[in-house]
PDB file of C-alpha atoms in Angstrom:
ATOM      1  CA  UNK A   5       0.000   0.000   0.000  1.00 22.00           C
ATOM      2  CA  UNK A   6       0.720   3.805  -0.185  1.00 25.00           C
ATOM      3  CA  UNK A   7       0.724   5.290   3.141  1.00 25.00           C
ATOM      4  CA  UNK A   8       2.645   8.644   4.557  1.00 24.00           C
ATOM      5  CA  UNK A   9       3.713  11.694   2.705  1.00 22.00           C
ATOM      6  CA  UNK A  10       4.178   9.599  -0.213  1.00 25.00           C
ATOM      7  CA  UNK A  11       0.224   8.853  -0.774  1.00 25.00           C
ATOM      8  CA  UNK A  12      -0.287  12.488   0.257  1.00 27.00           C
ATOM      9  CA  UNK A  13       1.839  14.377  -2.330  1.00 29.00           C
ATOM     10  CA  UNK A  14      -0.415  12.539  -4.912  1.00 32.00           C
ATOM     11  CA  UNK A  15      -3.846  13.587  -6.402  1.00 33.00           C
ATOM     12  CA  UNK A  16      -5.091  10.068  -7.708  1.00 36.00           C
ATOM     13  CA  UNK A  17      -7.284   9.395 -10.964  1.00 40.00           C
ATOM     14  CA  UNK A  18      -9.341   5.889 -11.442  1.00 40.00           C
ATOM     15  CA  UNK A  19      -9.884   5.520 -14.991  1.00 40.00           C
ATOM     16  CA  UNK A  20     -12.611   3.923 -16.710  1.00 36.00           C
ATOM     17  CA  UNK A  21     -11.943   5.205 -20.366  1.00 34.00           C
ATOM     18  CA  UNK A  22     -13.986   4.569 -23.200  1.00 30.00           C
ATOM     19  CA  UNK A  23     -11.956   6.272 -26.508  1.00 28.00           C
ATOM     20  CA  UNK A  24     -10.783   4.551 -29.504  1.00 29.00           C
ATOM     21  CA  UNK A  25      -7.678   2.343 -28.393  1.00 34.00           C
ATOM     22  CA  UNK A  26      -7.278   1.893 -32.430  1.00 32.00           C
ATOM     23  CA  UNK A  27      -4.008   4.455 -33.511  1.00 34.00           C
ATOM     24  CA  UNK A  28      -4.770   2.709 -37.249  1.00 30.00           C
ATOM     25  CA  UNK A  29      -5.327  -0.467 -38.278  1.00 28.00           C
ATOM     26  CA  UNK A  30      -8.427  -2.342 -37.295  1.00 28.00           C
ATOM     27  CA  UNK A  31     -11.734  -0.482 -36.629  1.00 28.00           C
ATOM     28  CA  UNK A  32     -12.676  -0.465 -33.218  1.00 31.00           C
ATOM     29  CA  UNK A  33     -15.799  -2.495 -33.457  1.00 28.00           C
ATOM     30  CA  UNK A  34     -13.147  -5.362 -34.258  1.00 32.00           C
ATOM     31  CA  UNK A  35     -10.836  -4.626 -31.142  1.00 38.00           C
ATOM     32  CA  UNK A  36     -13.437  -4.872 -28.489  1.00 38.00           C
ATOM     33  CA  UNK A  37     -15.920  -7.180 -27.265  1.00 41.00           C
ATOM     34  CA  UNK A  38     -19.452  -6.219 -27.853  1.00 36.00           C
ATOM     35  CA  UNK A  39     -19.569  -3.662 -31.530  1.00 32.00           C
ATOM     36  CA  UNK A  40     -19.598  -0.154 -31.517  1.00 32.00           C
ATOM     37  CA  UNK A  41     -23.810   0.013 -31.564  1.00 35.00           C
ATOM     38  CA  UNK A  42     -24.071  -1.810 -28.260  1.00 37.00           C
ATOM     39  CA  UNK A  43     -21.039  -2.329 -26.786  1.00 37.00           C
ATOM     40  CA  UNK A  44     -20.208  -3.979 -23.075  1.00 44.00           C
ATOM     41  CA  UNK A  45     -20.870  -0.940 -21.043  1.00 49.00           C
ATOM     42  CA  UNK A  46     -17.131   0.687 -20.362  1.00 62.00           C
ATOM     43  CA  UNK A  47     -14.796  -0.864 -17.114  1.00 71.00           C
ATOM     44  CA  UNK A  48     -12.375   0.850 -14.803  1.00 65.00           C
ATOM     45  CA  UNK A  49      -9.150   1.469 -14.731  1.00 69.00           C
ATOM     46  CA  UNK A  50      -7.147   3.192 -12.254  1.00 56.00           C
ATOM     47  CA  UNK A  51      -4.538   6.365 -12.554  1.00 52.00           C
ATOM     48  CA  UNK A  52      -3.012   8.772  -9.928  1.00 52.00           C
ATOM     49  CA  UNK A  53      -1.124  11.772 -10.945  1.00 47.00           C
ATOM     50  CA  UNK A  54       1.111  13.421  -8.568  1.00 46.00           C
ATOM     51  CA  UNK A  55      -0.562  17.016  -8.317  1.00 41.00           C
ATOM     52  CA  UNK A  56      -4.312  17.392  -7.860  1.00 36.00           C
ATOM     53  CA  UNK A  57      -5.101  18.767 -11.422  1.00 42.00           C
ATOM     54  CA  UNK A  58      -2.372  16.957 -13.578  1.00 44.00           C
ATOM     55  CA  UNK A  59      -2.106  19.464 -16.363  1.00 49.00           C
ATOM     56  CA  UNK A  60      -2.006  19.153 -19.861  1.00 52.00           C
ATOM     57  CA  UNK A  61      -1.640  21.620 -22.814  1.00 49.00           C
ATOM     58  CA  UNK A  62      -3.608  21.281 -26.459  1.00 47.00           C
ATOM     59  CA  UNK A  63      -2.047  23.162 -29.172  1.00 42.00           C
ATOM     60  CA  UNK A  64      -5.488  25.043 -29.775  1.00 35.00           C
ATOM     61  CA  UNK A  65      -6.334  26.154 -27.008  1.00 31.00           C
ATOM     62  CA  UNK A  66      -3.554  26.335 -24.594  1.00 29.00           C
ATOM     63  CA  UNK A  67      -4.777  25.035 -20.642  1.00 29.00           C
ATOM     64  CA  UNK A  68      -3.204  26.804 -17.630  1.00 26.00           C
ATOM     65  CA  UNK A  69      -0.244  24.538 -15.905  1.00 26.00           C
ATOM     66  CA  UNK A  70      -0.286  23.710 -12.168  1.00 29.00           C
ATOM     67  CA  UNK A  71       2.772  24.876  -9.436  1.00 29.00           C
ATOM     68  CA  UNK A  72       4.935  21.910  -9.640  1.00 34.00           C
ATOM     69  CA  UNK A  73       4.360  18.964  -6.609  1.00 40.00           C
ATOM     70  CA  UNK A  74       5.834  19.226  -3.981  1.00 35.00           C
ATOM     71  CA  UNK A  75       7.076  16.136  -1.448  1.00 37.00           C
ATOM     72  CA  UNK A  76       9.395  13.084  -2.217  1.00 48.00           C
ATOM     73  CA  UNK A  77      10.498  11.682  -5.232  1.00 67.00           C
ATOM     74  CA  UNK A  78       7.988   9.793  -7.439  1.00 81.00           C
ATOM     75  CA  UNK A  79       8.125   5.698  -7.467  1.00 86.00           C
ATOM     76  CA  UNK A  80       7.860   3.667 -10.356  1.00 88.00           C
ATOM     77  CA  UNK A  81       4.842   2.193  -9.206  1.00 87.00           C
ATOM     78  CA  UNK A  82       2.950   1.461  -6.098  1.00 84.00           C
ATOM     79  CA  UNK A  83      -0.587  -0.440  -4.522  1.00 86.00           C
ATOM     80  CA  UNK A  84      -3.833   0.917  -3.594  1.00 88.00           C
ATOM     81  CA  UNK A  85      -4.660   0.348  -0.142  1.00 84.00           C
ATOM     82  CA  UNK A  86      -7.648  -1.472  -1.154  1.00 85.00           C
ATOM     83  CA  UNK A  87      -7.388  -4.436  -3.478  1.00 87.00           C
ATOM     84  CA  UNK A  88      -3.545  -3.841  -3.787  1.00 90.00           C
ATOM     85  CA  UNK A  89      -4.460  -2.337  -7.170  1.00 92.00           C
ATOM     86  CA  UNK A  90      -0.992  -1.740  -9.172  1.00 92.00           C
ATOM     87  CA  UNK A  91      -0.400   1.679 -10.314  1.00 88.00           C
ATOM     88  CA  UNK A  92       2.205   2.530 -12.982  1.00 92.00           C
ATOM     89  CA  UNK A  93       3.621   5.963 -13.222  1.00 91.00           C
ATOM     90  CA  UNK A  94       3.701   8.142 -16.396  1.00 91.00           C
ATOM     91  CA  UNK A  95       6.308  10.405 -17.148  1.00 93.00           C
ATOM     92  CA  UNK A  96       5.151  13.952 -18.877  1.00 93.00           C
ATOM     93  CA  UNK A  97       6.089  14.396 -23.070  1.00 94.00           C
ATOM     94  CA  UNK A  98       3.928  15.818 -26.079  1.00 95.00           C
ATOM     95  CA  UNK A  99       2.527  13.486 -28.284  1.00 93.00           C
ATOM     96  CA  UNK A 100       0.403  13.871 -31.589  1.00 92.00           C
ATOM     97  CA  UNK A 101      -3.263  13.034 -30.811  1.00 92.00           C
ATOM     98  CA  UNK A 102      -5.350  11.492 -32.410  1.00 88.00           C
ATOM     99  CA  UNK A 103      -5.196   9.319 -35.982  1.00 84.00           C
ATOM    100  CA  UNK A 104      -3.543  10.365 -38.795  1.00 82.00           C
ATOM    101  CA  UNK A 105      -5.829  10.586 -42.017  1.00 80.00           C
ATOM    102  CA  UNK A 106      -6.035   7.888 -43.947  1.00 78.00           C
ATOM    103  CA  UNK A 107      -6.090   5.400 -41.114  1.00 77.00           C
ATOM    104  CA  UNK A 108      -8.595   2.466 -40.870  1.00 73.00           C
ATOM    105  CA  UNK A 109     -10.932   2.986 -38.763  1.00 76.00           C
ATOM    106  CA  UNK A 110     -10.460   6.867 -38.274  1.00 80.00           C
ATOM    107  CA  UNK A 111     -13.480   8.952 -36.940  1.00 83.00           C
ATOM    108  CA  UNK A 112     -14.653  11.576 -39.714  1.00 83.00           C
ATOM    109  CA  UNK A 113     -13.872  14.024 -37.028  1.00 83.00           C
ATOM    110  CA  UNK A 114     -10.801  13.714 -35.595  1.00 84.00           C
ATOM    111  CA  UNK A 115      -8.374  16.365 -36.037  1.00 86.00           C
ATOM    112  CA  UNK A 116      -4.852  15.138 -35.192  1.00 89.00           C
ATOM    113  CA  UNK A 117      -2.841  18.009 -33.038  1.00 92.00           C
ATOM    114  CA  UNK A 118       0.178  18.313 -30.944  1.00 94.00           C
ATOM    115  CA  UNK A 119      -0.681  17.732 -27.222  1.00 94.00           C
ATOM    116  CA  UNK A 120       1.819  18.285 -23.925  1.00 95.00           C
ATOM    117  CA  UNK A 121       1.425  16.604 -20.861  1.00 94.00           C
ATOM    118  CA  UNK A 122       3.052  18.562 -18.085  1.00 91.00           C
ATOM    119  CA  UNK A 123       2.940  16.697 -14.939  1.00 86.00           C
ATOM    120  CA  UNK A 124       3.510  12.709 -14.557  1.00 89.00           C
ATOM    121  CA  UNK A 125       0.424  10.548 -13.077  1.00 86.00           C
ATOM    122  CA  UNK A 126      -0.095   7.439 -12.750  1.00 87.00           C
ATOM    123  CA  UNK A 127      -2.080   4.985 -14.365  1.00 89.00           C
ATOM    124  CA  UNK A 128      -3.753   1.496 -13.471  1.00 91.00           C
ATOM    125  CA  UNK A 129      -1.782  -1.428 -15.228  1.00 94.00           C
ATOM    126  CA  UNK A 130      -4.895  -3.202 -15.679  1.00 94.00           C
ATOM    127  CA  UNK A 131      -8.581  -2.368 -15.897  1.00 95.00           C
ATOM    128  CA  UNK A 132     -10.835  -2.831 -12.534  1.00 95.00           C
ATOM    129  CA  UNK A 133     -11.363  -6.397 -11.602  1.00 96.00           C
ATOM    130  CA  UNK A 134     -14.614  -7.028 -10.574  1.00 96.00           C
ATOM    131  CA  UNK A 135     -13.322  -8.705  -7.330  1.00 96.00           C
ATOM    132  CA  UNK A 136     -12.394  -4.940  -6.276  1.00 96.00           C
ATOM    133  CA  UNK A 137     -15.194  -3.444  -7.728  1.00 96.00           C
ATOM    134  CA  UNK A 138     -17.383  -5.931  -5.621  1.00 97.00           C
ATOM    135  CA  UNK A 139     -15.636  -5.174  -2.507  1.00 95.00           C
ATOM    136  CA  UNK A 140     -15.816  -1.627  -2.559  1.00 95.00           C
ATOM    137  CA  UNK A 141     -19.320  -1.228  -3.988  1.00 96.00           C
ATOM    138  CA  UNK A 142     -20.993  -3.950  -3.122  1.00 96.00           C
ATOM    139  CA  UNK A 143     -22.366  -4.855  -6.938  1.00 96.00           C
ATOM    140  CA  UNK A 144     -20.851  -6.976  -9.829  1.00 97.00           C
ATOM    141  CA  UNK A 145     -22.837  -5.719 -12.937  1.00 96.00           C
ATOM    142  CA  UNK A 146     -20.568  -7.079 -15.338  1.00 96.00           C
ATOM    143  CA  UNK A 147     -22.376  -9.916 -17.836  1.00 95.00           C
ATOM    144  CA  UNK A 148     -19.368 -12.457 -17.574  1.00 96.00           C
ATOM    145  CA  UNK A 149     -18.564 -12.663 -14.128  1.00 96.00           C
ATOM    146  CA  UNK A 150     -14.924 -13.749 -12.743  1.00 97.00           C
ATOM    147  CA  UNK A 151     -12.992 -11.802 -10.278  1.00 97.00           C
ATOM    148  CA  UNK A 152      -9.985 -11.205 -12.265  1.00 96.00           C
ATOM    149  CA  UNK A 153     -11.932 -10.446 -15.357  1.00 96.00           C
ATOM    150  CA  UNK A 154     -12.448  -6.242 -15.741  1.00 96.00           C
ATOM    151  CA  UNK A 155     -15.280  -5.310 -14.634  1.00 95.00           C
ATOM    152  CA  UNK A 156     -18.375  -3.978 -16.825  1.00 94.00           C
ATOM    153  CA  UNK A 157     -21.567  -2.925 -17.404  1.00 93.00           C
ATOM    154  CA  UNK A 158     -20.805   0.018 -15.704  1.00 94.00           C
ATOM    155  CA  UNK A 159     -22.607   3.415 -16.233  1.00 94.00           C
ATOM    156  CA  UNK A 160     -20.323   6.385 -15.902  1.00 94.00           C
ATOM    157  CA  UNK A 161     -21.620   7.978 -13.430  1.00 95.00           C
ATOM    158  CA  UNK A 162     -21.123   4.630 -11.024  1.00 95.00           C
ATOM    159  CA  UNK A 163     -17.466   5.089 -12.089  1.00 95.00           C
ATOM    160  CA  UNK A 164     -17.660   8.289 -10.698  1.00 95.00           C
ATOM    161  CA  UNK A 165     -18.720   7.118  -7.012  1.00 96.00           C
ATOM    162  CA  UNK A 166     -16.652   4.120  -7.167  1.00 94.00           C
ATOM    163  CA  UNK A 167     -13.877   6.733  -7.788  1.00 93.00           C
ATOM    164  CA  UNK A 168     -14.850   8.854  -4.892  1.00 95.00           C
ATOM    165  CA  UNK A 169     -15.407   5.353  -2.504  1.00 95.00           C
ATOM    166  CA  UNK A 170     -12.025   4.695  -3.225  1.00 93.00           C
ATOM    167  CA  UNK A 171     -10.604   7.954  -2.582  1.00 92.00           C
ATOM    168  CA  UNK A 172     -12.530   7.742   0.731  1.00 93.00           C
ATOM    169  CA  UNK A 173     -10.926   4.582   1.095  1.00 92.00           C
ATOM    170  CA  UNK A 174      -7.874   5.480   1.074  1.00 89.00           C
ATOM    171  CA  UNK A 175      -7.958   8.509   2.987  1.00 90.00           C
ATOM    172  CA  UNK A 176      -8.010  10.879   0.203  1.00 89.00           C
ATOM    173  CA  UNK A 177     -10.194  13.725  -0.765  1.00 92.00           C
ATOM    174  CA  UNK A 178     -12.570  12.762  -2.823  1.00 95.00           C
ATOM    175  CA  UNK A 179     -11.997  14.548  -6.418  1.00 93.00           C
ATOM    176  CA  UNK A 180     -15.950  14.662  -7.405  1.00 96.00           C
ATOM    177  CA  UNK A 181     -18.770  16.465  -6.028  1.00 96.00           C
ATOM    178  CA  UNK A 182     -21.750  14.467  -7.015  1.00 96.00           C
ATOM    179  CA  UNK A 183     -25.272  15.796  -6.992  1.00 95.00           C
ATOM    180  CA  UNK A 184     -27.993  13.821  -8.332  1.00 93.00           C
ATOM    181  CA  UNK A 185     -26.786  13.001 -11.905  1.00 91.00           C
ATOM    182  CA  UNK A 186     -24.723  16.123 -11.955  1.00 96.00           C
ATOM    183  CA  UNK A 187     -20.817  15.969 -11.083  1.00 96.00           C
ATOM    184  CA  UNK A 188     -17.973  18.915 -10.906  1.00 96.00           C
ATOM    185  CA  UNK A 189     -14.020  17.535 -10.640  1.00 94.00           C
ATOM    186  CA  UNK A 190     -12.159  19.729  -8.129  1.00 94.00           C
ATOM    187  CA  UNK A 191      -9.414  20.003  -9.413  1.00 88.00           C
ATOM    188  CA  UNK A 192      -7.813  21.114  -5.854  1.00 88.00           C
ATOM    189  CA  UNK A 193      -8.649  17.582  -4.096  1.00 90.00           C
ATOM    190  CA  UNK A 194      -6.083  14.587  -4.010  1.00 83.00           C
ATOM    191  CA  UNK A 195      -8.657  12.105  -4.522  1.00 86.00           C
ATOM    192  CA  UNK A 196      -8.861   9.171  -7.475  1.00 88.00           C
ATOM    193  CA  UNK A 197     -10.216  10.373 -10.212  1.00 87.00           C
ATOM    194  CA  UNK A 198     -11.046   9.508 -13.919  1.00 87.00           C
ATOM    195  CA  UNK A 199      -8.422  10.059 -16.459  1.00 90.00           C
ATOM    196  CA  UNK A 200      -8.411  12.961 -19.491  1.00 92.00           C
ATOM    197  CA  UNK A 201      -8.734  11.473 -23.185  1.00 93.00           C
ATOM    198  CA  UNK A 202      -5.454  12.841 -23.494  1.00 94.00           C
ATOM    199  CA  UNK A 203      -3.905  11.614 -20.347  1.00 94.00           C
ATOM    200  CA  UNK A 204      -5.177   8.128 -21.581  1.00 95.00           C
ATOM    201  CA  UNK A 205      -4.183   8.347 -25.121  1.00 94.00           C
ATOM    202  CA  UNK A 206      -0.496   9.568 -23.718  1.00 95.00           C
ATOM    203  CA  UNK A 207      -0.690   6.283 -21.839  1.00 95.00           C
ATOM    204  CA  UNK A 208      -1.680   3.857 -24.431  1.00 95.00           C
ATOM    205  CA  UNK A 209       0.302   5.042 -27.200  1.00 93.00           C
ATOM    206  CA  UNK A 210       3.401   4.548 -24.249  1.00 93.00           C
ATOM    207  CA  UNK A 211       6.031   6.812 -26.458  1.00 89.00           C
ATOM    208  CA  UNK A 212       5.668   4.416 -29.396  1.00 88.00           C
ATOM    209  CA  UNK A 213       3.801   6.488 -31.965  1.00 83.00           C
ATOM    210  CA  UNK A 214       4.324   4.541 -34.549  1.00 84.00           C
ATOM    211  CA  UNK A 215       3.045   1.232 -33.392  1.00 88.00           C
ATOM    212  CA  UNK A 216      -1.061   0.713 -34.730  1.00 86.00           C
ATOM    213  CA  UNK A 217      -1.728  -0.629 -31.471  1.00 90.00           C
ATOM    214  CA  UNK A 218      -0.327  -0.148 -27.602  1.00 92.00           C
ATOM    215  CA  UNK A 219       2.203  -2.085 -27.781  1.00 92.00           C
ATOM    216  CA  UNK A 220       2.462  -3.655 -31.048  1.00 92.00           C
ATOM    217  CA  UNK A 221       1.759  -3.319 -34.242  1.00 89.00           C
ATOM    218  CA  UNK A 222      -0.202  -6.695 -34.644  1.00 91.00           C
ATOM    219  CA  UNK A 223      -3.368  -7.291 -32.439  1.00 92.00           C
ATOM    220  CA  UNK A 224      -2.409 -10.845 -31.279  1.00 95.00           C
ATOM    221  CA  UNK A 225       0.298 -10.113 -28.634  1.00 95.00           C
ATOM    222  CA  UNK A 226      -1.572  -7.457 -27.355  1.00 95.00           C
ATOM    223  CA  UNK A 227      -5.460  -7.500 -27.422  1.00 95.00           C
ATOM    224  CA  UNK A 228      -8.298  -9.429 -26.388  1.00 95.00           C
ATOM    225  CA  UNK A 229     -10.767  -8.851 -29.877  1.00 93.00           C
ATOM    226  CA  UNK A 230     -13.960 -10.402 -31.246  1.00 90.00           C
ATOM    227  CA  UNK A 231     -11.832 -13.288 -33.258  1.00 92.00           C
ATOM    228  CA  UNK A 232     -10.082 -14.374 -30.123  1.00 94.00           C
ATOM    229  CA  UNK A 233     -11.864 -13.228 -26.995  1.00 94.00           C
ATOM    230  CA  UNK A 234     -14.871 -15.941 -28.053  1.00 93.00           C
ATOM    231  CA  UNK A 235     -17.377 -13.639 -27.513  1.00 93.00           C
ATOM    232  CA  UNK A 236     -16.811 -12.632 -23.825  1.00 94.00           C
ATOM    233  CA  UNK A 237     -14.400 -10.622 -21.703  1.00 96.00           C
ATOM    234  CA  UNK A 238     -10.957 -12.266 -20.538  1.00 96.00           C
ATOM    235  CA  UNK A 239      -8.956 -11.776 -17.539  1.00 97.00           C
ATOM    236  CA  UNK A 240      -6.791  -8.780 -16.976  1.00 96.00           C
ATOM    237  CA  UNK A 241      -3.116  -9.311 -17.809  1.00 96.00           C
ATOM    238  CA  UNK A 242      -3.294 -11.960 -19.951  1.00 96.00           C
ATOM    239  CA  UNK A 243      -1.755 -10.179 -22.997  1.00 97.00           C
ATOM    240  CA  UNK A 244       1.501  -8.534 -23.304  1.00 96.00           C
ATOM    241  CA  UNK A 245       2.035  -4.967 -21.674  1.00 96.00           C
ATOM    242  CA  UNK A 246       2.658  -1.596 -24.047  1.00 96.00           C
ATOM    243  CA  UNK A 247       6.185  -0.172 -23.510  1.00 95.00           C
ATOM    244  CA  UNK A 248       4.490   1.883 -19.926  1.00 95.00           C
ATOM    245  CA  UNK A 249       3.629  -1.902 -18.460  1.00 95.00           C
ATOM    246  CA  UNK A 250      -0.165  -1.230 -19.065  1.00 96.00           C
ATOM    247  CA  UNK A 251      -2.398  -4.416 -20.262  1.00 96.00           C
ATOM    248  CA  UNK A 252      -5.228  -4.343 -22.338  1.00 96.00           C
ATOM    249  CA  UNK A 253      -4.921  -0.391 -23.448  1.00 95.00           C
ATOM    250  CA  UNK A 254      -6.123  -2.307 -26.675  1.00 93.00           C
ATOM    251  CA  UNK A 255      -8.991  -4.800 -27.013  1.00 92.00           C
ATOM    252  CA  UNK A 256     -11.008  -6.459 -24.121  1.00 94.00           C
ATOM    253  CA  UNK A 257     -13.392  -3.962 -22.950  1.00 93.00           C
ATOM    254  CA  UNK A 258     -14.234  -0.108 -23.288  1.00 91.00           C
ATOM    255  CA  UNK A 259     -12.895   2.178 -20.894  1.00 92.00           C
ATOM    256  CA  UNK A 260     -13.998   5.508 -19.196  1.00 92.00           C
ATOM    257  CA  UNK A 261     -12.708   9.253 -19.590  1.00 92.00           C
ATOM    258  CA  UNK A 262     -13.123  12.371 -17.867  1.00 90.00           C
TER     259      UNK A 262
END
């Protein structure tokens, strides 16, 4: 676990992301389970970043930057208190967002730009198992149950409070303020949070930019897909890490974003 002034210097971000894990290649109705029409309901995963905003900086527009942290140095990783959930920290670089035109599977939309991340975090090296989900919340909603298998079935705002149980968990400030179905982020509180689309992209992509998936450029290695996944989720970890240690930042199930 993460007690002391070393928990303390962090603000904390659980991440349930649901973006396009695709950089090219195969469309993302291929790379998870479910298709993009009704897809499994997006899963956790956790991130903590090491001041309580994390700051990041698009190219149009430009976002203020936070006072750097202050306290002891930054591990490579550590365990949540509850669950001894592995976080994996993420150093700060710029990074070209988004796909690249011309790429399969590219959203009409999607405007590629240069984006700077400021401040490290860290990031959950697997999405939520439902075995931690269950104990903090007291619910498995997920259609294929198994306590190392992500959990699913999950609306955002329940990622939301399960963020904010954990942070109260763990002694932390929660980072929402939840009222009825509307929620505000302060950005002041050290609490677990959900992670930016950029913070997560930064984090799949792992500093290989070339690669059309995280962590490889062929699907197999790294990602748990409709033509191997027999029609169900799969157990976190099973495939091999992107170059940050981070499973399953491709394939298996959707994920949540801030």
């Amino acid at each position: 676990s993460t007690a002391g002034t070393t928990m303390q210097s962090r603000a904390h971000i659980i991440a349930l992301a649901c973006g396009v894990a695709t950089f090219s290649g195969l469309a993302a109705a291929n790379l998870y389970i479910g298709s993009p029409g009704n897809p499994m309901t997006p899963s956790p995963r956790a991130v903590t970043v090491p001041v309580p905003t994390g700051a990041e900086t698009h190219a149009e527009p430009p976002t203020s930057t936070v006072p750097p942290p202050a306290g002891p140095g930054l591990e490579p990783s550590f365990t949540t208190s509850v669950g001894g959930y592995r976080m994996a920290l993420v150093l700060p670089g710029s990074f070209l967002m988004g796909s690249a035109g011309g790429e399969p599977g590219r959203d009409p939309d999607e405007q590629q730009h240069r984006v700077e991340l400021t401040r490290p975090f860290y990031l959950g090296t697997t999405e939520v198992p439902q075995q931690l989900w269950s104990e903090l919340m007291g619910t498995n909603p997920s259609k294929f149950p198994g306590a190392q298998r992500p959990v699913e079935g999950v609306p955002w705002l329940d990622a939301v409070l399960f963020a904010n149980r954990l942070s109260e968990r763990d002694g932390l400030q929660p980072a929402y303020v939840v009222s009825g179905s509307r929620v505000s982020w302060d950005k002041a509180a050290a609490g677990y949070r959900l992670p930016t689309e950029a913070e997560w992209e930064f984090a799949a992509r792992g500093g290989q930019s070339a690669l059309l998936y995280a962590g490889s450029s062929s699907i197999e290695p790294v990602g748990w897909y409709q033509a191997n996944a027999g029609g169900s989720s799969q157990v976190v970890a099973t495939k091999v890490p992107n170059a940050l240690g981070l499973y399953d930042m491709t394939g298996n199930v959707w994920e949540w974003i801030w």
